[in-house]
Amino acid sequence: METDFLVIGSGVAGLTYALKMAKHFPDKQVIVITKTSADETNTKYAQGGIAGVWDDENDSYDKHIDDTLIAGDGLCNEKIVEIVVKEGPERIKEIIEYGARFDKDESGEYSLGKEGGHSENRILHHKDVTGLEIERALLNELGKLPNINLIKHCFVIDIITQHHLGYLVTKSTTDITCYGVYVLNVNSNQVEKITSKITLLATGGNGQVYRTTTNPRIATGDGVAMVYRAKGRIENMEFIQFHPTALFESGVSPSFLITEAVRGDGGILRNKDGDAFMEQYDHRKDLAPRDIVARAIDNEMKRTGTEHVFLDCTHMDQKKFIHHFPNINEKCLSIGIDVSKQMIPVAPAAHYSCGGIKTDEMGRTSIKHLYACGECASTGLHGANRLASNSLLEAMVFGERCFLDSLLLIETINKENHLPTELPDWIAKGTTAPKEMILITQTRKELEQIMSDYVGIVRTDVRLRRAMRRLDLLYEETEELYRATKVSPQLCELRNLITVGYLIVKGAEFRKESRGLHYNTDHLSKSELLQNIVL
Ligand code: FAD
Ligand code: SIN
């Protein structure tokens, strides 16, 4: 297959870009690839909503910028923060034009929610299923465009660069160029080649590297691993955000999220003794930024020897609760919890990757003709910790920016006619069908265990060293298996997850300080030592 524009991923990032490209170039075909069904994405599960400055009276761009910078703990790129905050509302208007419906109050104004770290109410939402509504609206719009070819159940294995033409490509090579991808058609079990002039990676997050995560099964960090293998630049992988309040259900994966908006509406965290503990940790109490709340919960769990704490909503107006959070209410009822009478058991779960494929302010990666956007990208917006509900916003703003830059790039590419005439087909010679699936499933379990036990919310130098040694072994064994076995999504995902785990540990070992989401008790500042909340 050959195309001008190739998009990997059908979440908010990939679809925002694809729609814009297809509308601008009605005579060209845009290919969108997704590894399972069209809507199985992190986007679909977003609950709380999208942050944006709507209330001109009380809110301002400066306030949203400040909140983002404070959460990011000194590592945000201020220029990017300003871009996202200021361009955000326009992008939200676009998605409303596509048909996304956000809740309004009785006066017909948008009802704006509040989440941790936000100084004002600025979160647009659709009940507690905002992502589902956004994904619906985007896919509906896509259905109107005959020049978008959405290919489902195709697993992208690697991006094609000069390496596949036999050239030596290293991290110092300055002109690494993306010519397309190798993709496993899951239905036919064949590896195919798609050449493209411009490729966008919008492959989402990597929460599946941890045992407990809010992320669906597709979130295996494939884009980051592909770019790393292609010698592109990755950054900030140590900053993994743990959401403080995932529903605690022993043995259930992924974990169901209890949106932060519940605390925004008055929900209170309590420990097993019924004490509201957040005031001991931060003056913003239950609405402190996520890193602080997650660490406080982690500490309470360790201190009291429990597997979870509780989110108390029993005092809240139940009519309003059911109106705003119907999905959460239903889920709780389904496991026997009546939120009007019982507290919800919650525990932190891996939720969001702040780092990823390094991009500039137009979404360009260090690899030519390759853009990255959405959760797989590291644009500089989040720094050391993402502010709640800034992620959907970032994906939309950068979807537009990648589109704008692509308009210039495609002209240059067409003039230069850059594509090599012969790109090699995938070589499967010498490989055999996998005989022992247990090698893959067991290694994946081991990986999740290592990452959760040693590279979680609280880290130490010894734990990180131990994790790295164990990952080395998993890497060697899995590479051996990969060389000998026909590719499958399971094997590719395992390989990608090991790479992601390695990058997280490497970043964490390199950072000799505690900052934002990266909390290492061997590297605490004086003030952190004084208020050391770690047992
Ligand atoms: P995704 O939506 O995850 O899409 C990834 C796409 O890439 C999928 O189509 C997948 O099939 C495809 N893909 C991946 N690898 C391959 C491959 N190898 N081959 C082919 N296709 C591939 N953020 C907010 O701002 N507000 C919220 O309220 C919010 N709530 C959240 C709640 C939950 C439970 C979760 C998990 C996340 C939440 N987030 C929220 C974060 C936000 O939803 C995500 O960061 C965002 O949706 C990511 O969008 P994306 O387009 O980058 O990736
Ligand atoms: C939530 O609804 O609590 C998640 C919001 C986010 O991840 O931005």
Coordinates of C-alpha atoms and ligand atoms in Angstrom, one line a residue:
M1 CA 0.0 0.0 0.0
E2 CA 1.1 3.5 -0.7
T3 CA -0.3 6.7 0.7
D4 CA 0.5 10.4 1.2
F5 CA -0.8 10.5 4.8
L6 CA -0.6 7.7 7.3
V7 CA -2.1 8.0 10.8
I8 CA -1.4 5.3 13.5
G9 CA -4.1 5.5 16.1
S10 CA -7.8 6.3 16.2
G11 CA -8.1 8.2 19.5
V12 CA -8.6 11.9 19.9
A13 CA -5.1 12.7 18.6
G14 CA -5.1 10.6 15.4
L15 CA -8.7 11.4 14.5
T16 CA -8.3 15.1 15.0
Y17 CA -5.3 15.1 12.6
A18 CA -6.9 12.7 10.1
L19 CA -10.1 14.7 9.8
K20 CA -8.2 17.9 9.1
M21 CA -6.0 16.3 6.5
A22 CA -8.9 14.6 4.7
K23 CA -10.9 17.8 4.6
H24 CA -8.0 19.8 3.2
F25 CA -7.0 17.2 0.6
P26 CA -10.3 15.8 -0.6
D27 CA -8.5 14.1 -3.6
K28 CA -6.0 12.3 -1.4
Q29 CA -6.5 9.3 0.7
V30 CA -5.7 9.4 4.4
I31 CA -5.1 6.0 6.0
V32 CA -5.8 5.5 9.7
I33 CA -4.7 2.3 11.4
T34 CA -5.8 0.9 14.7
K35 CA -4.8 -2.3 16.3
T36 CA -8.2 -3.4 17.5
S37 CA -11.6 -1.9 16.9
A38 CA -12.1 1.8 15.9
D39 CA -13.0 3.1 19.3
E40 CA -10.9 0.9 21.6
T41 CA -8.7 3.7 22.8
N42 CA -7.7 5.5 26.0
T43 CA -9.8 8.4 24.7
K44 CA -13.0 6.3 25.0
Y45 CA -12.5 5.9 28.7
A46 CA -11.8 9.6 29.6
Q47 CA -14.3 10.6 32.3
G48 CA -13.6 14.0 33.9
G49 CA -13.5 16.1 30.7
I50 CA -11.5 18.7 28.9
A51 CA -10.0 21.7 30.6
G52 CA -10.4 25.1 28.9
V53 CA -11.0 28.7 29.7
W54 CA -14.7 29.4 29.2
D55 CA -15.7 31.5 32.1
D56 CA -14.4 35.0 31.2
E57 CA -15.6 36.5 34.5
N58 CA -13.7 34.3 36.9
D59 CA -11.2 32.5 34.9
S60 CA -8.3 33.6 32.6
Y61 CA -5.6 32.1 30.4
D62 CA -3.1 33.2 33.0
K63 CA -4.8 31.2 35.7
H64 CA -4.9 28.0 33.6
I65 CA -1.3 28.6 32.6
D66 CA -0.3 29.0 36.2
D67 CA -2.1 25.9 37.3
T68 CA -0.4 23.9 34.6
L69 CA 3.0 25.2 35.5
I70 CA 2.5 24.5 39.2
A71 CA 1.4 20.9 38.6
G72 CA 4.4 20.5 36.2
D73 CA 6.8 21.3 39.0
G74 CA 9.2 23.4 37.1
L75 CA 9.7 21.2 34.1
C76 CA 6.9 22.5 31.7
N77 CA 7.9 24.3 28.5
E78 CA 6.2 27.7 29.2
K79 CA 5.8 28.4 25.5
I80 CA 4.0 25.2 24.9
V81 CA 1.8 25.7 28.0
E82 CA 0.8 29.1 26.6
I83 CA 0.1 27.7 23.1
V84 CA -2.1 24.9 24.5
V85 CA -4.1 27.0 26.9
K86 CA -4.7 29.8 24.4
E87 CA -5.5 27.6 21.3
G88 CA -7.4 25.1 23.4
P89 CA -10.9 26.8 23.4
E90 CA -10.9 27.1 19.6
R91 CA -10.2 23.4 19.2
I92 CA -12.9 22.5 21.7
K93 CA -15.3 24.6 19.7
E94 CA -14.4 22.5 16.6
I95 CA -15.3 19.3 18.4
I96 CA -18.6 20.8 19.4
E97 CA -19.2 21.6 15.7
Y98 CA -18.5 17.9 15.0
G99 CA -21.4 17.2 17.3
A100 CA -19.8 16.5 20.7
R101 CA -22.3 17.4 23.5
F102 CA -21.1 18.8 26.8
D103 CA -23.3 19.2 29.8
K104 CA -25.1 22.6 30.4
D105 CA -26.7 24.1 33.5
E106 CA -30.3 25.3 33.8
S107 CA -29.3 28.7 32.3
G108 CA -28.0 27.0 29.2
E109 CA -24.3 27.8 30.0
Y110 CA -21.7 25.0 30.0
S111 CA -21.5 23.4 33.4
L112 CA -17.9 23.6 34.3
G113 CA -16.3 21.0 36.6
K114 CA -13.3 21.2 38.9
E115 CA -10.5 18.8 39.4
G116 CA -7.2 18.6 41.4
G117 CA -4.8 21.4 40.8
H118 CA -7.3 23.7 39.0
S119 CA -7.9 27.1 40.7
E120 CA -11.2 27.5 38.8
N121 CA -14.1 25.5 37.4
R122 CA -13.1 25.0 33.8
I123 CA -13.7 21.4 32.8
L124 CA -16.2 20.7 30.1
H125 CA -17.7 17.2 30.4
H126 CA -20.4 14.9 29.2
K127 CA -21.7 13.3 32.4
D128 CA -18.8 11.0 33.5
V129 CA -18.3 9.6 30.0
T130 CA -16.7 12.6 28.2
G131 CA -14.2 10.4 26.2
L132 CA -16.9 8.2 24.9
E133 CA -18.8 11.2 23.6
I134 CA -15.7 12.7 22.0
E135 CA -14.7 9.5 20.3
R136 CA -18.3 9.1 19.1
A137 CA -18.4 12.6 17.6
L138 CA -15.0 12.2 15.9
L139 CA -15.8 8.8 14.4
N140 CA -19.1 10.1 13.2
E141 CA -17.4 13.0 11.4
L142 CA -14.9 10.5 9.9
G143 CA -17.8 8.5 8.5
K144 CA -18.7 11.5 6.4
L145 CA -15.3 11.6 4.6
P146 CA -14.9 9.0 1.9
N147 CA -11.2 9.7 1.5
I148 CA -10.4 8.3 5.0
N149 CA -9.6 4.6 5.0
L150 CA -9.9 3.4 8.5
I151 CA -8.1 0.0 8.8
K152 CA -8.9 -1.9 11.9
H153 CA -7.2 -4.9 13.6
C154 CA -3.8 -4.0 12.0
F155 CA -0.8 -3.9 14.3
V156 CA 2.0 -1.6 13.4
I157 CA 5.3 -3.3 14.2
D158 CA 7.9 -0.8 13.2
I159 CA 8.5 2.4 11.3
I160 CA 10.6 2.0 8.2
T161 CA 13.8 4.1 8.0
Q162 CA 17.2 4.0 6.2
H163 CA 18.0 1.1 8.6
H164 CA 15.8 -1.1 6.5
L165 CA 17.6 -0.1 3.4
G166 CA 20.9 -1.4 4.9
Y167 CA 22.3 1.9 6.1
L168 CA 23.8 2.3 9.6
V169 CA 21.5 4.4 11.7
T170 CA 22.6 5.6 15.1
K171 CA 21.3 8.1 17.6
S172 CA 23.8 10.6 16.1
T173 CA 22.4 10.2 12.5
T174 CA 20.9 13.6 11.7
D175 CA 18.6 12.7 8.8
I176 CA 16.8 9.6 10.0
T177 CA 13.7 9.6 7.8
C178 CA 10.4 7.7 8.1
Y179 CA 9.2 6.0 4.8
G180 CA 6.2 4.2 6.3
V181 CA 5.5 1.2 8.5
Y182 CA 5.5 -2.6 8.6
V183 CA 2.1 -3.7 9.8
L184 CA 0.7 -7.1 10.9
N185 CA -2.7 -7.7 9.5
V186 CA -4.3 -9.6 12.4
N187 CA -7.0 -11.2 10.3
S188 CA -4.7 -12.6 7.5
N189 CA -1.7 -13.0 9.8
Q190 CA 0.5 -11.4 7.1
V191 CA 3.0 -8.6 7.6
E192 CA 2.4 -5.9 5.0
K193 CA 4.3 -2.7 4.1
I194 CA 2.7 0.7 3.9
T195 CA 4.8 3.5 2.4
S196 CA 3.8 7.0 3.2
K197 CA 5.1 10.5 2.6
I198 CA 4.0 11.7 6.1
T199 CA 3.3 9.5 9.1
L200 CA 1.7 10.6 12.4
L201 CA 2.1 8.4 15.5
A202 CA -0.9 8.8 17.8
T203 CA -0.5 5.4 19.6
G204 CA -1.5 6.6 23.1
G205 CA -0.2 5.6 26.6
N206 CA 1.6 2.7 28.2
G207 CA -0.3 2.0 31.5
Q208 CA -0.3 -1.7 30.8
V209 CA 3.4 -1.9 31.9
Y210 CA 2.0 -1.8 35.5
R211 CA -0.1 -4.4 37.2
T212 CA -2.8 -2.0 38.2
T213 CA -3.8 0.6 35.6
T214 CA -6.8 2.5 34.4
N215 CA -5.6 2.1 30.8
P216 CA -7.3 -0.4 28.4
R217 CA -5.4 -3.4 27.0
I218 CA -4.3 -1.4 23.9
A219 CA -2.1 1.0 26.0
T220 CA 1.3 -0.8 25.5
G221 CA 3.5 2.1 24.5
D222 CA 4.0 0.8 20.9
G223 CA 4.8 4.2 19.4
V224 CA 7.4 5.1 22.0
A225 CA 9.1 1.7 21.6
M226 CA 9.1 2.0 17.8
V227 CA 10.7 5.4 17.8
Y228 CA 13.2 4.3 20.4
R229 CA 14.2 1.3 18.1
A230 CA 14.4 3.7 15.2
K231 CA 16.9 5.8 17.2
G232 CA 14.5 8.7 17.6
R233 CA 14.4 10.9 20.8
I234 CA 12.3 9.9 23.8
E235 CA 12.2 12.0 27.0
N236 CA 10.7 12.3 30.5
M237 CA 9.6 8.6 30.7
E238 CA 10.1 8.5 34.5
F239 CA 7.0 10.8 35.0
I240 CA 4.3 8.2 35.2
Q241 CA 1.1 9.6 36.6
F242 CA -0.8 7.4 39.1
H243 CA -4.4 8.3 39.3
P244 CA -5.3 8.4 43.0
T245 CA -8.8 6.9 42.8
A246 CA -9.2 3.8 40.7
L247 CA -12.0 1.5 42.0
F248 CA -10.4 -1.2 44.1
E249 CA -11.6 -4.6 42.9
S250 CA -9.1 -7.4 43.6
G251 CA -7.8 -9.1 40.5
V252 CA -9.7 -6.9 38.0
S253 CA -7.7 -5.3 35.2
P254 CA -7.9 -2.7 33.9
S255 CA -9.2 -0.8 36.9
F256 CA -12.4 1.2 36.6
L257 CA -11.7 4.9 37.2
I258 CA -13.6 7.0 39.8
T259 CA -13.1 10.5 38.2
E260 CA -11.4 13.2 40.1
A261 CA -14.5 15.3 39.4
V262 CA -16.2 13.3 42.2
R263 CA -13.7 15.0 44.6
G264 CA -14.3 18.2 42.7
D265 CA -18.0 17.9 43.6
G266 CA -17.2 17.2 47.3
G267 CA -16.1 13.6 47.6
I268 CA -13.8 13.0 50.6
L269 CA -10.9 10.5 51.0
R270 CA -10.9 8.6 54.2
N271 CA -8.7 5.9 55.6
K272 CA -9.9 2.6 57.1
D273 CA -10.6 4.3 60.4
G274 CA -12.8 6.8 58.7
D275 CA -10.4 9.7 59.1
A276 CA -10.3 12.4 56.3
F277 CA -6.5 12.3 56.0
M278 CA -5.7 14.7 53.1
E279 CA -5.5 17.7 55.3
Q280 CA -2.4 16.3 56.9
Y281 CA -0.7 16.2 53.6
D282 CA -1.7 19.4 51.7
H283 CA -3.7 22.5 52.3
R284 CA -5.6 21.9 49.1
K285 CA -6.8 18.6 50.8
D286 CA -8.6 16.3 48.4
L287 CA -8.1 18.6 45.4
A288 CA -4.3 18.8 45.7
P289 CA -2.5 17.8 42.4
R290 CA -2.5 14.1 41.7
D291 CA 1.1 13.3 42.6
I292 CA 0.5 14.5 46.1
V293 CA -2.9 12.8 46.6
A294 CA -1.6 9.5 45.1
R295 CA 1.4 9.5 47.4
A296 CA -0.7 10.4 50.4
I297 CA -3.0 7.4 49.7
D298 CA 0.0 5.2 49.1
N299 CA 1.3 6.2 52.5
E300 CA -2.1 5.7 54.3
M301 CA -2.3 2.3 52.8
K302 CA 1.1 1.3 54.0
R303 CA 0.6 2.9 57.4
T304 CA -2.7 1.1 58.0
G305 CA -1.7 -2.1 56.2
T306 CA -4.7 -1.9 53.8
E307 CA -5.0 -2.5 50.1
H308 CA -7.2 0.6 49.6
V309 CA -8.7 3.7 51.1
F310 CA -12.2 5.0 50.7
L311 CA -13.9 7.8 48.8
D312 CA -16.8 9.0 50.8
C313 CA -19.8 10.4 48.8
T314 CA -22.5 9.6 51.3
H315 CA -22.9 13.2 52.3
M316 CA -23.3 14.4 48.7
D317 CA -26.6 15.4 47.1
Q318 CA -27.5 12.0 45.6
K319 CA -29.7 13.3 42.9
K320 CA -26.9 15.5 41.6
F321 CA -24.4 12.6 42.0
I322 CA -26.5 10.3 39.8
H323 CA -27.0 13.1 37.3
H324 CA -23.3 13.9 37.0
F325 CA -21.9 10.4 37.5
P326 CA -24.4 7.9 36.1
N327 CA -21.8 5.5 34.9
I328 CA -19.9 5.4 38.2
N329 CA -23.1 5.0 40.1
E330 CA -24.1 2.1 37.9
K331 CA -20.7 0.4 38.1
C332 CA -20.7 0.7 42.0
L333 CA -24.2 -0.7 42.1
S334 CA -23.1 -3.6 39.9
I335 CA -20.6 -4.7 42.6
G336 CA -22.9 -4.1 45.5
I337 CA -22.0 -0.6 46.5
D338 CA -24.7 2.0 47.1
V339 CA -22.8 5.3 47.1
S340 CA -25.5 7.0 49.1
K341 CA -24.8 4.6 52.0
Q342 CA -21.4 3.1 51.5
M343 CA -18.0 4.5 50.8
I344 CA -16.2 3.5 47.6
P345 CA -12.9 1.5 48.0
V346 CA -10.2 3.2 45.9
A347 CA -6.5 2.8 45.3
P348 CA -4.0 4.5 43.0
A349 CA -3.4 3.0 39.5
A350 CA -1.0 3.8 36.6
H351 CA -2.9 6.3 34.5
Y352 CA -0.9 8.6 32.2
S353 CA 2.5 8.8 30.7
C354 CA 3.8 12.5 30.8
G355 CA 6.9 11.7 28.8
G356 CA 7.2 10.0 25.4
I357 CA 8.4 10.8 21.9
K358 CA 10.0 14.2 22.0
T359 CA 8.4 16.8 19.7
D360 CA 8.8 20.4 19.0
E361 CA 6.0 23.0 19.0
M362 CA 4.6 21.7 15.7
G363 CA 4.6 18.1 16.7
R364 CA 7.7 17.2 14.7
T365 CA 9.8 14.3 16.1
S366 CA 13.5 13.9 15.7
I367 CA 12.8 11.6 12.7
K368 CA 12.0 13.3 9.5
H369 CA 8.5 13.1 8.0
L370 CA 7.3 11.6 11.3
Y371 CA 5.0 13.5 13.7
A372 CA 3.8 12.4 17.1
C373 CA 0.7 13.7 18.9
G374 CA -1.4 12.8 22.0
E375 CA -0.3 10.7 24.9
C376 CA 2.6 9.1 23.1
A377 CA 4.2 12.5 22.5
S378 CA 6.2 14.6 24.9
T379 CA 5.5 18.2 23.8
G380 CA 6.7 19.9 27.0
L381 CA 3.1 20.7 28.3
H382 CA 3.1 18.4 31.3
G383 CA 6.6 18.7 32.7
A384 CA 6.9 16.5 35.8
N385 CA 3.2 16.1 36.3
R386 CA 0.1 16.6 34.1
L387 CA -2.7 18.8 35.3
A388 CA -6.0 16.9 35.2
S389 CA -8.0 17.1 32.0
N390 CA -5.2 18.8 30.0
S391 CA -4.5 15.7 28.0
L392 CA -7.5 15.7 25.6
L393 CA -6.9 19.4 25.1
E394 CA -3.2 18.8 24.2
A395 CA -4.1 16.1 21.7
M396 CA -6.6 18.4 20.0
V397 CA -4.2 21.4 19.9
F398 CA -1.3 19.3 18.6
G399 CA -3.6 17.5 16.1
E400 CA -4.1 20.9 14.5
R401 CA -0.5 21.9 14.8
C402 CA 0.7 18.7 13.1
F403 CA -1.8 19.3 10.4
L404 CA -0.6 22.9 9.8
D405 CA 3.0 21.8 9.6
S406 CA 2.1 18.9 7.3
L407 CA 0.7 21.4 4.7
L408 CA 4.2 22.8 4.4
L409 CA 6.0 19.5 4.6
I410 CA 4.0 17.8 1.9
E411 CA 5.0 20.6 -0.6
T412 CA 8.7 20.1 0.1
I413 CA 8.4 16.3 -0.1
N414 CA 6.5 16.5 -3.4
K415 CA 9.2 18.8 -4.8
E416 CA 12.0 16.5 -3.6
N417 CA 10.3 13.2 -4.4
H418 CA 12.0 11.7 -1.4
L419 CA 10.7 8.1 -1.3
P420 CA 13.2 5.4 -2.2
T421 CA 11.9 3.3 -5.1
E422 CA 12.4 -0.1 -3.4
L423 CA 11.7 -0.7 0.2
P424 CA 12.3 -4.2 1.4
D425 CA 9.4 -6.5 2.3
W426 CA 9.2 -7.9 5.8
I427 CA 11.5 -10.9 6.3
A428 CA 9.8 -13.8 8.2
K429 CA 12.3 -16.4 7.0
G430 CA 13.7 -18.7 9.7
T431 CA 10.9 -17.9 12.1
T432 CA 8.3 -20.5 13.3
A433 CA 4.8 -20.2 14.8
P434 CA 4.8 -19.6 18.5
K435 CA 4.7 -22.9 20.4
E436 CA 4.6 -21.7 24.0
M437 CA 2.3 -18.8 24.6
I438 CA 3.2 -19.1 28.3
L439 CA 6.6 -17.7 27.6
I440 CA 4.9 -14.5 26.5
T441 CA 2.1 -14.3 29.1
Q442 CA 4.4 -15.2 32.0
T443 CA 7.1 -12.7 31.0
R444 CA 4.4 -10.0 30.8
K445 CA 3.3 -10.8 34.3
E446 CA 6.8 -10.7 35.6
L447 CA 7.3 -7.3 33.9
E448 CA 4.1 -5.8 35.5
Q449 CA 5.3 -7.2 38.8
I450 CA 8.7 -5.6 38.6
M451 CA 7.4 -2.3 37.5
S452 CA 4.7 -2.2 40.2
D453 CA 7.0 -3.3 43.0
Y454 CA 10.1 -1.3 42.3
V455 CA 9.1 1.6 40.0
G456 CA 5.8 2.7 41.4
I457 CA 4.7 5.8 43.3
V458 CA 7.6 5.7 45.7
R459 CA 11.1 4.8 44.4
T460 CA 14.5 4.2 45.8
D461 CA 17.9 3.8 44.1
V462 CA 18.1 0.1 45.2
R463 CA 14.7 -0.7 43.9
L464 CA 15.5 0.9 40.5
R465 CA 18.8 -1.0 40.2
R466 CA 17.0 -4.2 41.0
A467 CA 14.3 -3.4 38.4
M468 CA 16.9 -2.7 35.7
R469 CA 18.7 -6.0 36.3
R470 CA 15.5 -8.0 36.1
L471 CA 14.4 -6.1 33.0
D472 CA 17.7 -6.9 31.3
L473 CA 17.0 -10.6 31.6
L474 CA 13.4 -10.2 30.3
Y475 CA 14.8 -8.2 27.4
E476 CA 17.3 -10.8 26.4
E477 CA 14.9 -13.7 26.6
T478 CA 12.2 -11.8 24.7
E479 CA 14.6 -10.7 21.9
E480 CA 15.6 -14.3 21.5
L481 CA 12.0 -15.3 21.2
Y482 CA 11.3 -12.5 18.7
R483 CA 14.1 -13.5 16.4
A484 CA 12.9 -17.1 16.3
T485 CA 9.1 -16.7 16.3
K486 CA 6.6 -15.4 13.7
V487 CA 5.3 -12.0 15.0
S488 CA 2.0 -11.8 16.8
P489 CA 0.4 -8.7 18.6
Q490 CA 1.1 -10.4 21.9
L491 CA 4.8 -10.8 21.2
C492 CA 5.1 -7.3 19.8
E493 CA 3.3 -5.8 22.7
L494 CA 5.5 -7.6 25.2
R495 CA 8.6 -6.4 23.4
N496 CA 7.3 -2.9 23.4
L497 CA 6.3 -3.0 27.1
I498 CA 9.8 -4.2 28.0
T499 CA 11.3 -1.3 26.1
V500 CA 8.9 1.2 27.8
G501 CA 9.8 -0.3 31.2
Y502 CA 13.4 0.1 30.5
L503 CA 13.0 3.7 29.4
I504 CA 11.0 4.5 32.6
V505 CA 13.7 2.9 34.8
K506 CA 16.5 4.6 32.9
G507 CA 14.9 8.0 33.2
A508 CA 14.2 7.4 36.9
E509 CA 17.8 6.3 37.6
F510 CA 19.1 9.3 35.7
R511 CA 17.0 11.8 37.7
K512 CA 18.8 12.3 41.0
E513 CA 16.1 14.3 42.6
S514 CA 12.4 14.0 43.6
R515 CA 10.2 16.1 41.3
G516 CA 6.6 15.9 40.4
L517 CA 5.6 12.3 39.8
H518 CA 9.1 11.0 40.3
Y519 CA 9.5 10.5 44.0
N520 CA 12.8 8.9 45.2
T521 CA 13.3 8.7 48.9
D522 CA 17.1 8.7 48.4
H523 CA 16.8 12.1 46.7
L524 CA 14.6 14.3 48.8
S525 CA 15.1 18.0 49.3
K526 CA 15.4 19.4 52.8
S527 CA 11.8 20.4 53.0
E528 CA 10.7 17.1 51.6
L529 CA 12.8 15.3 54.2
L530 CA 11.2 17.4 56.9
Q531 CA 7.6 16.5 55.9
N532 CA 8.7 13.1 54.8
I533 CA 5.5 11.2 54.5
V534 CA 7.1 7.9 53.5
L535 CA 7.2 5.2 56.1
Ligands
FAD1 P1 -5.6 6.8 22.5 O1 -6.9 7.4 22.6 O2 -5.2 5.8 23.5 O3 -5.5 6.0 21.1 C1 -4.5 5.2 20.7 C2 -4.7 4.5 19.4 O4 -3.5 4.0 18.9 C3 -5.7 3.4 19.4 O5 -6.5 3.5 18.3 C4 -4.8 2.2 19.3 O6 -5.4 1.1 18.6 C5 -3.7 2.7 18.4 N1 -2.5 2.0 18.4 C6 -1.6 1.9 19.5 N2 -0.6 1.1 19.1 C7 -0.8 0.7 17.9 C8 -0.1 -0.2 17.0 N3 1.0 -0.8 17.3 N4 -0.7 -0.4 15.8 C9 -1.8 0.1 15.4 N5 -2.5 1.0 16.2 C10 -2.0 1.2 17.4 N6 -7.6 13.0 29.8 C11 -8.3 14.1 30.0 O7 -7.8 15.2 29.4 N7 -9.5 14.2 30.6 C12 -10.0 13.1 31.2 O8 -11.1 13.2 31.8 C13 -9.3 11.9 31.1 N8 -9.8 10.8 31.7 C14 -9.2 9.6 31.5 C15 -9.8 8.4 32.1 C16 -9.2 7.2 31.8 C17 -9.8 5.9 32.4 C18 -8.0 7.1 31.1 C19 -7.3 5.8 30.8 C20 -7.4 8.2 30.6 C21 -8.0 9.5 30.8 N9 -7.4 10.7 30.3 C22 -8.1 11.8 30.4 C23 -6.3 10.6 29.4 C24 -6.7 10.6 28.0 O9 -7.9 9.9 27.8 C25 -5.7 10.1 27.0 O10 -4.4 10.6 27.3 C26 -6.0 10.4 25.6 O11 -7.3 10.0 25.3 C27 -5.0 9.8 24.7 O12 -5.4 10.0 23.3 P2 -4.6 9.5 22.1 O13 -5.3 9.8 20.9 O14 -3.2 10.0 22.3 O15 -4.4 7.9 22.3
SIN2 C1 -10.4 12.0 35.8 O1 -11.5 12.1 35.3 O2 -10.2 12.0 37.0 C2 -9.3 11.8 34.9 C3 -9.0 13.1 34.3 C4 -7.6 13.0 33.6 O3 -7.0 12.0 33.6 O4 -7.3 14.1 33.1

